[in-house]
């Protein structure tokens, strides 16, 4: 009886049918996420009085600070699914988010989100570093099912995963589901941004000359004129105006889980008109003539979806196919391996070196801000360095001549 009187109101001593003694804690708490009444009771039993008092005092302390959260059965997978469902994002972005979050859901999906620790997330991070991350089936494309483990991920990709988990946990923290965001405690990996490599103007001329008659020769000309991969794949003949001499960029084609998605470009400024350069106009006319001949040969088998870059039956290409073909043609011509997107960087660098105003380069590339173009897309080139040397040579020559005259 004395012990019962010494216990706080929320702790009761219970004798079970077996004769064992247990200590039950009952605390009324406020749950803002409850579907019904927001006031509910937390009930938990302990073997010892010390454990019960520690839990009771902890709950009371957290209630006083306003940091107590009611127990929740929400799992990591449910939390991720709910967060994704609430995002108003493009299909390509959603696909990228799912890819980044898949290792976390595969490893911790069935675990209560409130039970996730810093160590759990560090283990996921380590498995991605080591190439030991077990593959699951959450939102997995058919081609990935059956693979036991993932390959090693780059540090930059792992950091994207950690950033998304931190965002999801912060959302749960704001909702009152989590008392703290343990994802913030997980250290990000150090990354080194690889240098952008672009083809020289001589290498670009050789590439275009040697592929002029190839099926994808027109794609390489458009790429080296600053068009994005998705813009090239989405370009239709209705967007090519030979009379006005412009190519209208109206759509973007991106890879998504299970195929592709064609829709508006990612920013309004990406919708633009590009004047046709003479060699681009010639390449487009050659391709149009080629497709007309292929339509006659294929007869009823010809699909003809209206794309400028397509296969023998007129079907549009997957953006990844264009990337692979680009790598193949560079290897065949023994040219340096650069990304297809780096052809866009090369165009910006050459235009900048030639003295084209930055605002015009940004508009051509579909950028809103010229400073972004300067910071991200312009790089030194052999031509630019040669012009710099020539210009500065003249400057220093004039300076030396002036100094010589002054001494007299």
C-alpha atoms as one frame of an Amber mdcrd trajectory, in Angstrom:
protein
   0.000   0.000   0.000   2.875   2.336   0.852   4.381   1.831  -2.615   1.064
   2.594  -4.302   0.805   5.863  -2.403   4.345   6.843  -3.436   3.639   6.378
  -7.139   2.593   9.368  -9.273  -1.045   9.457 -10.512  -0.140   8.159 -13.957
   1.683   5.035 -12.713  -0.177   2.016 -11.339   1.129  -1.210  -9.799  -0.545
  -4.235 -11.393  -0.552  -7.861 -10.334  -1.015 -10.222 -13.253  -2.885 -13.511
 -13.130   0.457 -15.270 -13.016   1.380 -13.339  -9.918   3.966 -11.201 -11.704
   4.149  -7.510 -10.832   3.992  -4.890 -13.594   3.903  -1.102 -13.578   1.497
   0.528 -15.990   1.895   4.105 -17.176  -1.136   6.025 -18.430  -0.716   9.577
 -19.688  -3.257  11.814 -21.444  -1.687  13.566 -24.428  -2.722  15.805 -27.305
  -2.462  14.203 -30.749  -3.038  16.755 -33.571  -2.836  13.985 -36.194  -5.668
  11.905 -34.764  -8.630  11.388 -37.113 -11.116  11.581 -34.232 -10.730  13.324
 -30.858  -7.261  14.824 -30.534  -6.973  13.900 -26.859  -5.801  10.331 -26.347
  -4.155   8.190 -23.707  -0.714   6.650 -23.951  -0.542   3.321 -22.083   2.563
   1.237 -21.567   3.658  -1.478 -19.091   7.099  -2.073 -17.564   8.653  -4.833
 -15.500  10.252  -2.488 -12.980   9.126   0.639 -11.181  12.325   2.431 -12.217
  11.607   1.889 -15.919   8.016   3.060 -15.490   9.031   6.197 -13.627  11.719
   7.004 -16.202   9.183   6.762 -19.027   6.545   8.729 -17.090   8.917  11.531
 -16.168  10.229  11.689 -19.734   6.709  12.051 -21.152   5.842  14.725 -18.619
   9.038  16.639 -19.425   8.396  16.476 -23.165   4.799  17.575 -22.658   6.006
  20.590 -20.725   8.420  21.526 -23.537   5.819  20.825 -26.206   8.016  18.178
 -27.875   6.077  15.028 -26.984   4.606  13.060 -29.890   2.036  10.334 -29.655
   3.098   6.842 -30.651   2.427   6.181 -34.329   2.389   2.981 -36.352   3.318
   4.841 -39.547   6.078   3.008 -41.402   8.870   4.470 -43.489   7.187   3.266
 -46.675   3.893   4.879 -45.694   5.684   8.127 -44.877   7.479   8.169 -48.232
   4.325   7.277 -50.166   2.348  10.009 -48.405   5.055  12.583 -49.055   5.331
  11.713 -52.738   1.548  11.847 -53.115   1.576  15.415 -51.830   4.253  16.705
 -54.210   3.215  18.690 -57.276   6.152  17.764 -59.479   6.850  16.751 -63.054
   6.847  13.013 -63.959  10.610  13.109 -64.566  11.222  14.619 -61.130   8.905
  12.094 -59.472  10.767   9.245 -61.174  14.090  10.664 -59.952  12.765  10.991
 -56.382  11.561   7.382 -56.402  14.943   6.180 -57.654  16.725   8.111 -54.899
  14.387   6.915 -52.128  14.141   3.296 -53.205  17.192   2.091 -51.202  15.755
   3.618 -48.006  12.332   2.048 -48.487  13.850  -1.304 -49.450  15.950  -1.321
 -46.263  13.623   0.354 -43.735  10.193   0.315 -45.369   8.471  -1.851 -42.751
  10.070  -0.089 -39.784   8.063   2.441 -37.794   9.268   5.887 -38.750   9.461
   6.862 -35.076  11.867   3.968 -34.480  14.330   4.969 -37.214  17.708   5.979
 -35.808  20.745   7.779 -37.107  22.517   4.401 -37.204  19.778   2.974 -39.487
  20.290   5.735 -42.033  24.080   5.509 -41.779  23.798   1.793 -42.542  21.802
   2.580 -45.691  24.397   5.178 -46.657  27.225   2.683 -46.114  25.530  -0.031
 -48.170  25.203   2.361 -51.103  28.879   3.295 -50.779  29.969  -0.361 -50.657
  27.604  -1.710 -53.294  25.810  -3.994 -50.798  22.377  -2.335 -50.787  19.764
  -5.071 -51.070  17.317  -4.595 -53.923  13.609  -4.619 -53.101  10.438  -4.286
 -55.147   9.035  -0.917 -54.011   8.211   0.972 -57.233  10.901  -1.066 -58.985
  10.796  -1.214 -62.802  10.430  -4.694 -64.231  13.998  -4.679 -65.547  15.363
  -4.182 -62.018  13.363  -6.922 -60.333  15.386 -10.002 -59.518  18.709  -8.206
 -59.007  19.990  -9.025 -55.507  22.021  -5.902 -54.768  22.687  -2.475 -56.222
  25.970  -1.350 -57.672  27.979   1.287 -55.826  26.437   4.717 -55.943  28.323
   7.945 -56.472  28.640  10.224 -53.453  26.525  12.898 -55.143  23.652  10.437
 -55.657  23.838   9.232 -52.054  23.658  12.834 -50.867  20.475  13.338 -52.895
  18.928  10.371 -51.060  19.922  11.800 -47.675  18.579  15.219 -48.637  15.184
  13.783 -49.593  14.938  11.704 -46.399  15.799  14.804 -44.378  13.017  16.709
 -46.162  10.473  13.953 -45.496  11.453  13.697 -41.825  11.236  17.476 -41.446
   7.712  17.329 -42.827   6.857  14.658 -40.237   8.482  16.792 -37.539   6.329
  19.760 -38.544   3.234  17.537 -38.406   4.075  16.380 -34.893   4.751  12.771
 -35.895   8.478  12.916 -35.047  10.109  14.554 -32.025  13.364  15.190 -33.885
  14.872  14.822 -37.348  17.565  12.139 -37.081  18.299  12.410 -40.830  19.871
  15.819 -40.201  22.526  14.102 -38.063  23.770  11.861 -40.878  26.880  13.345
 -42.461  26.873  13.939 -46.193  29.675  12.549 -48.311  32.348  14.750 -49.767
  32.013  15.185 -53.502  34.222  16.494 -56.236  32.532  18.053 -59.217  34.193
  16.573 -62.308  35.529  19.136 -64.766  33.363  19.807 -67.804  35.068  18.546
 -70.957  33.923  19.905 -74.300  34.952  19.132 -77.847  37.212  21.684 -79.494
  35.899  23.536 -82.498  38.097  21.365 -84.737  36.771  18.159 -83.164  33.195
  19.403 -83.471  33.677  20.178 -87.171  35.102  16.703 -87.736  32.191  15.057
 -85.899  29.614  16.932 -87.959  31.425  16.335 -91.252  31.826  12.591 -90.683
  28.202  12.097 -89.593  26.534  14.414 -92.105  24.904  11.516 -93.981  24.130
   9.415 -90.899  20.602   8.985 -89.611  21.458  10.802 -86.399  23.682  13.394
 -88.016  20.887  15.959 -87.657  20.663  15.164 -83.926  24.359  15.898 -83.444
  24.018  19.199 -85.294  21.132  20.233 -83.078  23.046  19.166 -79.968  26.137
  21.158 -80.901  23.861  24.149 -81.505  22.767  24.110 -77.866  19.594  22.024
 -77.808  18.934  19.711 -74.882  18.673  15.960 -75.387  14.970  15.956 -74.526
  14.306  18.893 -76.843  15.944  17.050 -79.739  13.892  13.900 -79.107  10.644
  15.917 -78.862  11.240  18.110 -81.924   8.538  17.616 -84.566   8.501  18.664
 -88.193   5.608  20.990 -87.387   8.069  22.949 -85.228  10.517  23.395 -88.117
   9.735  26.460 -90.222  11.954  26.556 -93.301  10.247  29.689 -94.596  10.888
  31.713 -91.454  14.203  29.953 -90.920  13.553  29.012 -87.289  13.254  25.912
 -85.120  10.602  26.250 -82.414  11.372  24.492 -79.137   7.945  23.626 -77.741
   8.320  20.271 -75.958  10.760  18.153 -73.997  10.943  14.354 -73.927  12.303
  12.745 -70.765  12.758   9.164 -69.556  10.417   8.016 -66.785   9.807   4.671
 -65.157   8.541   2.342 -67.867   9.108   4.617 -70.859   9.143   8.317 -71.734
   7.062  11.416 -71.120   6.697  14.228 -73.638   5.439  17.556 -72.391   6.283
  21.229 -71.958   9.912  22.109 -71.166  10.878  22.410 -67.504  10.842  26.227
 -67.566   8.814  28.774 -69.567  12.020  30.333 -70.915  12.913  26.987 -72.519
  10.068  27.566 -75.001  11.823  29.574 -77.687  12.604  30.058 -81.360  16.114
  29.272 -82.568  17.217  30.745 -85.904  18.467  28.038 -88.263  22.155  28.096
 -88.955  22.893  27.305 -92.617  24.357  23.852 -91.903  21.433  23.006 -89.583
  18.956  23.976 -92.287  20.756  21.773 -94.793  20.838  18.857 -92.342  17.111
  19.184 -91.628  16.290  19.159 -95.347  18.422  16.048 -95.870  16.648  14.286
 -93.004  13.216  15.240 -94.298  14.122  13.805 -97.706  15.439  10.613 -96.072
  12.246  10.099 -94.093  10.103  10.620 -97.187  12.028   7.838 -98.954  11.726
   5.536 -95.929   7.995   6.139 -95.761   7.655   4.931 -99.365   9.763   1.831
 -98.732   7.982   0.850 -95.506   4.483   1.540 -96.895   1.866   0.475 -94.319
   4.527  -0.435 -91.752   5.638   3.173 -91.427   4.417   4.676 -88.137   5.352
   8.287 -88.801   4.928  10.036 -85.449   6.200  13.316 -86.898   9.504  13.478
 -85.040  12.591  14.953 -86.673  14.842  12.395 -84.977  13.385   8.914 -85.329
  14.056   5.332 -86.392  13.482   3.756 -89.832   9.739   3.487 -89.200   9.329
   7.064 -88.036   9.077   6.267 -84.336  10.502   8.723 -81.823  13.619   7.731
 -79.902  14.080   7.246 -76.189  16.439   9.944 -74.823  18.738   7.251 -73.422
  19.057   5.779 -76.911  20.381   9.113 -78.132  22.919   9.170 -75.301  24.181
   5.678 -76.143  24.432   6.482 -79.865  26.391   9.635 -79.061  28.920   7.632
 -77.057  29.183   5.092 -79.900  29.885   7.688 -82.580  32.560   9.414 -80.473
  34.277   6.078 -79.891  34.054   5.170 -83.602  35.635   8.490 -84.603  38.215
   8.212 -81.787  37.106  11.518 -80.332  37.286  12.311 -76.601  34.380  10.971
 -74.600  32.166  13.853 -73.511  28.566  13.755 -72.383  25.879  14.592 -74.911
  24.809  17.478 -72.663  28.380  18.792 -72.790  27.835  19.586 -76.475  25.495
  22.268 -75.143  28.280  23.528 -72.879  30.596  23.560 -75.888  28.210  25.741
 -77.888  27.948  28.245 -75.027  31.718  28.351 -74.581  32.411  28.892 -78.280
  29.721  31.590 -78.493  31.127  33.329 -75.430  34.678  33.159 -76.823  33.419
  34.627 -80.106  32.050  37.654 -78.265  28.324  36.873 -78.427  26.548  38.885
 -75.678  25.770  36.805 -72.606  22.069  37.735 -72.688  21.806  36.388 -76.250
  23.544  33.106 -75.319  21.161  32.674 -72.372  18.122  33.299 -74.589  19.416
  30.854 -77.210  19.898  28.133 -74.591  16.543  28.839 -72.935  17.952  30.200
 -69.676  16.165  32.816 -67.608  19.315  34.239 -66.052  22.483  35.070 -67.956
  24.574  34.767 -64.799  23.595  31.099 -64.571  24.743  30.629 -68.161  28.059
  32.289 -67.402  28.602  30.305 -64.198  27.521  26.905 -65.486  27.846  26.723
 -69.239  30.821  28.797 -70.340  34.287  27.254 -70.150  37.672  28.137 -71.537
  38.437  26.801 -75.021  41.582  26.546 -77.110  40.187  29.207 -79.439  39.310
  31.470 -76.542  42.727  31.068 -74.943  44.438  31.789 -78.257  42.385  34.961
 -78.701  43.185  35.960 -75.130  46.893  35.478 -75.762  46.669  37.466 -79.000
  44.728  40.301 -77.366  46.915  40.510 -74.279  50.021  40.277 -76.427  48.889
  43.407 -78.229  48.082  45.107 -74.924  51.477  44.366 -73.425  53.138  45.278
 -76.708  51.518  48.700 -76.635  52.472  49.099 -72.976  56.092  48.239 -73.700
  56.186  50.624 -76.664  54.703  53.439 -74.605  57.226  52.853 -71.826  60.057
  52.965 -74.367  58.852  56.295 -75.732  58.542  57.718 -72.208  62.120  56.815
 -71.363  63.323  58.872 -74.321
